[in-house]
Coordinates of C-alpha atoms in Angstrom, one line a residue:
X1 CA 91.4 -135.1 68.6
X2 CA 89.7 -135.5 65.3
X3 CA 89.2 -138.9 63.5
X4 CA 91.2 -139.8 60.4
X5 CA 89.5 -142.7 58.8
X6 CA 87.7 -140.7 56.1
X7 CA 90.2 -140.0 53.2
X8 CA 88.0 -137.4 51.6
X9 CA 88.0 -135.5 55.0
X10 CA 91.8 -135.9 55.2
X11 CA 92.4 -134.3 51.8
X12 CA 89.9 -131.6 52.6
X13 CA 91.7 -130.8 55.9
X14 CA 95.2 -130.7 54.2
X15 CA 93.9 -128.1 51.8
X16 CA 91.5 -126.0 53.8
X17 CA 92.4 -126.6 57.5
X18 CA 96.2 -127.1 57.6
X19 CA 96.3 -125.3 60.9
X20 CA 94.3 -128.1 62.5
X21 CA 96.3 -131.1 61.2
X22 CA 98.1 -131.4 64.5
X23 CA 94.8 -132.3 66.1
X24 CA 94.1 -135.2 63.6
X25 CA 94.5 -138.7 64.9
X26 CA 97.6 -140.2 63.3
X27 CA 95.9 -143.6 62.9
X28 CA 95.6 -144.9 59.4
X29 CA 92.2 -145.9 58.1
X30 CA 91.2 -149.5 58.7
X31 CA 91.8 -150.2 55.0
X32 CA 95.4 -149.0 55.2
X33 CA 96.1 -150.7 58.5
X34 CA 94.9 -154.0 57.1
X35 CA 97.0 -153.5 53.9
X36 CA 100.2 -152.9 56.0
X37 CA 99.5 -156.0 58.2
X38 CA 98.7 -158.2 55.2
X39 CA 102.1 -157.6 53.8
X40 CA 103.9 -158.1 57.2
X41 CA 102.1 -160.1 59.8
X42 CA 100.0 -162.2 57.4
X43 CA 102.8 -162.7 55.0
X44 CA 105.0 -163.9 57.9
X45 CA 102.3 -166.2 59.3
X46 CA 101.5 -167.7 55.8
X47 CA 105.1 -168.0 54.7
X48 CA 104.4 -165.8 51.6
X49 CA 106.8 -163.3 50.1
X50 CA 105.0 -159.9 50.5
X51 CA 106.1 -159.1 47.0
X52 CA 103.7 -161.8 45.8
X53 CA 100.8 -160.4 47.7
X54 CA 98.3 -158.3 45.7
X55 CA 96.0 -156.5 48.2
X56 CA 92.6 -155.5 46.9
X57 CA 90.3 -153.5 49.1
X58 CA 86.5 -153.4 48.7
X59 CA 85.1 -150.1 49.8
X60 CA 82.0 -147.9 49.5
X61 CA 84.3 -144.9 49.0
X62 CA 85.8 -143.5 45.8
X63 CA 88.3 -141.5 47.9
X64 CA 89.9 -144.8 49.0
X65 CA 91.3 -145.2 45.5
X66 CA 93.4 -142.0 46.1
X67 CA 94.2 -142.9 49.6
X68 CA 96.0 -146.2 48.8
X69 CA 98.4 -144.3 46.4
X70 CA 99.5 -141.8 49.0
X71 CA 103.3 -142.0 49.4
X72 CA 102.9 -142.4 53.2
X73 CA 101.1 -145.7 52.7
X74 CA 104.1 -147.9 52.1
X75 CA 105.1 -148.7 55.7
X76 CA 105.2 -152.4 54.8
X77 CA 108.0 -151.7 52.3
X78 CA 105.5 -152.1 49.5
X79 CA 102.3 -150.2 48.6
X80 CA 100.1 -151.5 51.4
X81 CA 96.9 -151.7 49.3
X82 CA 97.4 -152.2 45.6
X83 CA 93.9 -151.6 44.3
X84 CA 90.6 -150.4 45.6
X85 CA 87.3 -151.5 44.1
X86 CA 84.1 -149.8 45.1
X87 CA 81.2 -151.9 46.3
X88 CA 79.3 -150.8 43.2
X89 CA 82.1 -152.0 41.0
X90 CA 82.2 -155.4 42.7
X91 CA 78.4 -155.6 42.3
X92 CA 78.8 -155.0 38.6
X93 CA 81.4 -157.8 38.5
X94 CA 79.1 -160.2 40.3
X95 CA 76.3 -159.5 37.7
X96 CA 78.7 -160.0 34.8
X97 CA 79.8 -163.4 36.3
X98 CA 76.2 -164.4 37.0
X99 CA 76.6 -164.6 40.8
X100 CA 73.5 -164.1 43.0
X101 CA 74.8 -163.3 46.4
X102 CA 71.4 -163.8 48.1
X103 CA 71.6 -167.5 47.1
X104 CA 75.1 -168.1 48.3
X105 CA 75.7 -170.0 51.6
X106 CA 77.2 -168.0 54.6
X107 CA 80.9 -168.7 55.2
X108 CA 83.4 -167.7 57.8
X109 CA 86.2 -165.2 57.0
X110 CA 89.7 -166.6 56.7
X111 CA 92.0 -166.5 59.7
X112 CA 94.0 -164.7 60.8
X113 CA 92.2 -161.3 61.1
X114 CA 88.9 -162.8 60.1
X115 CA 87.1 -162.1 63.4
X116 CA 85.0 -158.9 63.7
X117 CA 83.1 -157.1 66.5
X118 CA 79.9 -155.1 66.7
X119 CA 82.1 -152.0 67.0
X120 CA 83.5 -152.8 63.6
X121 CA 80.1 -153.3 62.2
X122 CA 78.9 -149.7 63.1
X123 CA 82.0 -148.0 61.7
X124 CA 80.2 -147.4 58.4
X125 CA 77.4 -145.2 60.0
X126 CA 77.9 -141.6 61.0
X127 CA 78.7 -141.7 64.7
X128 CA 79.8 -145.3 64.5
X129 CA 83.5 -144.6 64.9
X130 CA 82.9 -142.4 67.9
X131 CA 80.6 -145.0 69.5
X132 CA 83.1 -147.8 68.9
X133 CA 85.9 -145.7 70.4
X134 CA 83.8 -144.7 73.5
X135 CA 83.1 -148.3 74.2
X136 CA 86.8 -149.0 74.5
X137 CA 87.8 -145.7 76.1
X138 CA 85.4 -146.0 78.9
X139 CA 86.6 -149.5 79.9
X140 CA 90.3 -148.6 79.5
X141 CA 90.1 -145.4 81.5
X142 CA 87.8 -146.5 84.3
X143 CA 88.8 -150.2 84.4
X144 CA 85.1 -151.0 84.7
X145 CA 82.8 -152.9 82.4
X146 CA 80.4 -150.8 80.4
X147 CA 76.8 -151.8 81.2
X148 CA 75.1 -150.1 78.3
X149 CA 77.0 -150.3 75.0
X150 CA 74.6 -148.1 73.1
X151 CA 75.6 -144.5 72.9
X152 CA 72.4 -143.3 71.2
X153 CA 73.5 -139.6 71.1
X154 CA 76.0 -140.7 68.4
X155 CA 73.4 -142.1 66.1
X156 CA 71.3 -140.7 63.3
X157 CA 71.6 -138.6 60.1
X158 CA 71.7 -135.2 61.8
X159 CA 74.5 -133.1 60.2
X160 CA 76.1 -132.1 63.4
X161 CA 75.6 -134.0 66.7
X162 CA 77.0 -132.9 70.0
X163 CA 76.9 -134.6 73.4
X164 CA 78.8 -134.9 76.7
X165 CA 79.7 -138.4 77.8
X166 CA 80.8 -139.2 81.3
X167 CA 83.9 -141.3 81.4
X168 CA 84.7 -141.8 85.1
X169 CA 85.2 -138.4 86.6
X170 CA 85.7 -136.7 83.2
X171 CA 82.9 -135.3 81.2
X172 CA 84.0 -135.8 77.6
X173 CA 82.6 -133.3 75.1
X174 CA 82.1 -134.9 71.6
X175 CA 81.0 -133.7 68.2
X176 CA 80.0 -135.8 65.2
X177 CA 79.6 -134.4 61.7
X178 CA 78.8 -136.0 58.3
X179 CA 79.2 -134.1 55.0
X180 CA 82.0 -131.5 54.6
X181 CA 79.7 -128.5 54.8
X182 CA 78.7 -129.6 58.3
X183 CA 82.4 -130.2 59.2
X184 CA 83.1 -126.6 58.1
X185 CA 80.5 -125.3 60.6
X186 CA 82.2 -127.1 63.5
X187 CA 85.8 -126.3 62.5
X188 CA 85.1 -122.7 61.8
X189 CA 83.6 -122.4 65.4
X190 CA 86.7 -124.0 66.8
X191 CA 88.9 -121.6 64.8
X192 CA 86.9 -118.7 66.1
X193 CA 87.2 -119.8 69.7
X194 CA 83.4 -120.4 69.9
X195 CA 83.5 -124.1 70.6
X196 CA 85.8 -126.7 72.1
X197 CA 85.6 -130.5 72.2
X198 CA 87.7 -133.5 73.4
X199 CA 86.9 -135.7 70.4
X200 CA 85.4 -135.0 67.0
X201 CA 84.3 -137.5 64.4
X202 CA 84.2 -136.2 60.7
X203 CA 83.0 -138.2 57.8
X204 CA 83.1 -136.8 54.3
X205 CA 80.0 -138.6 53.0
X206 CA 76.3 -137.9 54.0
X207 CA 75.4 -140.5 56.7
X208 CA 79.0 -141.8 56.8
X209 CA 80.4 -144.6 54.7
X210 CA 77.0 -146.1 54.2
X211 CA 76.5 -143.1 51.8
X212 CA 79.8 -143.3 50.1
X213 CA 80.3 -142.4 46.5
X214 CA 81.1 -146.0 45.6
X215 CA 77.9 -147.4 47.1
X216 CA 75.0 -148.9 45.1
X217 CA 72.8 -146.2 43.6
X218 CA 70.4 -144.5 44.0
X219 CA 71.3 -143.3 47.5
X220 CA 68.8 -141.2 49.3
X221 CA 67.8 -140.5 52.9
X222 CA 65.4 -143.5 53.1
X223 CA 68.1 -145.8 51.8
X224 CA 70.8 -144.3 54.2
X225 CA 68.5 -144.9 57.1
X226 CA 67.9 -148.5 56.2
X227 CA 71.7 -149.0 55.8
X228 CA 72.3 -147.4 59.2
X229 CA 69.6 -149.6 60.8
X230 CA 71.2 -152.7 59.3
X231 CA 74.6 -151.8 60.8
X232 CA 73.1 -151.5 64.3
X233 CA 71.1 -154.6 63.9
X234 CA 74.3 -156.5 63.1
X235 CA 76.0 -154.9 66.0
X236 CA 73.2 -156.1 68.4
X237 CA 73.5 -159.7 67.2
X238 CA 77.3 -159.9 67.6
X239 CA 78.8 -162.0 70.4
X240 CA 81.7 -159.5 70.7
X241 CA 80.7 -155.8 70.6
X242 CA 83.9 -154.1 71.8
X243 CA 87.1 -153.7 69.6
X244 CA 89.4 -154.5 72.5
X245 CA 87.7 -157.8 73.1
X246 CA 88.5 -159.1 69.6
X247 CA 90.8 -162.2 70.1
X248 CA 92.3 -161.7 66.7
X249 CA 93.4 -158.2 67.7
X250 CA 94.8 -159.5 71.0
X251 CA 96.7 -162.3 69.2
X252 CA 98.1 -159.8 66.6
X253 CA 99.6 -157.7 69.4
X254 CA 100.9 -160.7 71.4
X255 CA 102.5 -162.3 68.3
X256 CA 103.6 -159.3 66.3
X257 CA 102.9 -155.7 67.3
X258 CA 104.0 -156.3 70.9
X259 CA 102.0 -153.5 72.5
X260 CA 99.7 -150.6 71.7
X261 CA 101.6 -147.4 70.9
X262 CA 104.8 -149.4 70.6
X263 CA 107.4 -148.9 67.9
X264 CA 106.1 -151.5 65.4
X265 CA 102.5 -150.4 65.7
X266 CA 103.4 -146.8 65.3
X267 CA 105.4 -147.7 62.2
X268 CA 102.8 -149.8 60.5
X269 CA 99.5 -148.4 61.7
X270 CA 100.1 -144.6 61.8
X271 CA 100.7 -142.0 59.2
X272 CA 101.4 -138.2 58.7
X273 CA 99.7 -135.4 56.9
X274 CA 100.8 -132.6 54.6
X275 CA 99.6 -129.0 54.5
X276 CA 98.7 -128.3 50.9
X277 CA 97.1 -124.9 50.8
X278 CA 93.9 -123.9 48.9
X279 CA 93.2 -124.7 45.4
X280 CA 93.5 -121.8 43.0
X281 CA 90.3 -119.9 42.4
X282 CA 88.8 -120.0 38.9
X283 CA 88.0 -116.7 37.2

């Protein structure tokens, strides 16, 4: 299985690796999942007509602007996310409004869906999605509590990372790539029958989302490393560090989605892909 949360990677796969689309996770990105839930679950809880909800997503990624307009992203009956602003655009708006974020008091996110975990914090770093998934997979498969939550083989800026993680009796072979040139190296080996993995994480941007095209500039290796360190520092300080321990997620399933992999969750939280073929070559 290959991750599906990087829209730049998804577009790349549809054009250049259509033969591998069947191996992509059908999960929508977190942005699109939240958009679908905002106009269904949240609208229902708040007593708001979903037609009156305008969903704005703040992202470090310019490809998210395209993602929210994909025709598949209307499972709520409306466009799930109406507009995407990059973090750099939001920063510019703060400056124009005279807001100094460093001097504003800390506040809690609104409920519902305002509780996050350490697993959510590390999503933005290359290897973070893999590590977050492994924390849950291990406990779901083995039924045992994971004693060490830090999968350090997943971390760092190396373009291609490989490891074998023991999950019960099963040795799980994983690969993690950031940057599409590195993704090509792994995917071409798979096509040629020279490599095989159980689970692959692919991020379009160097270093993962922390190096996204909509992030504050300049972005260089030193800055990416500082952003990565910050995500893991936040993870360590969180009371909850595993996605499946999130009480807001548990409540969501109990009150609305009913069960993982159920009909409603499949309809709202999953998507499909379209083989598109290569772009025409320029003379």
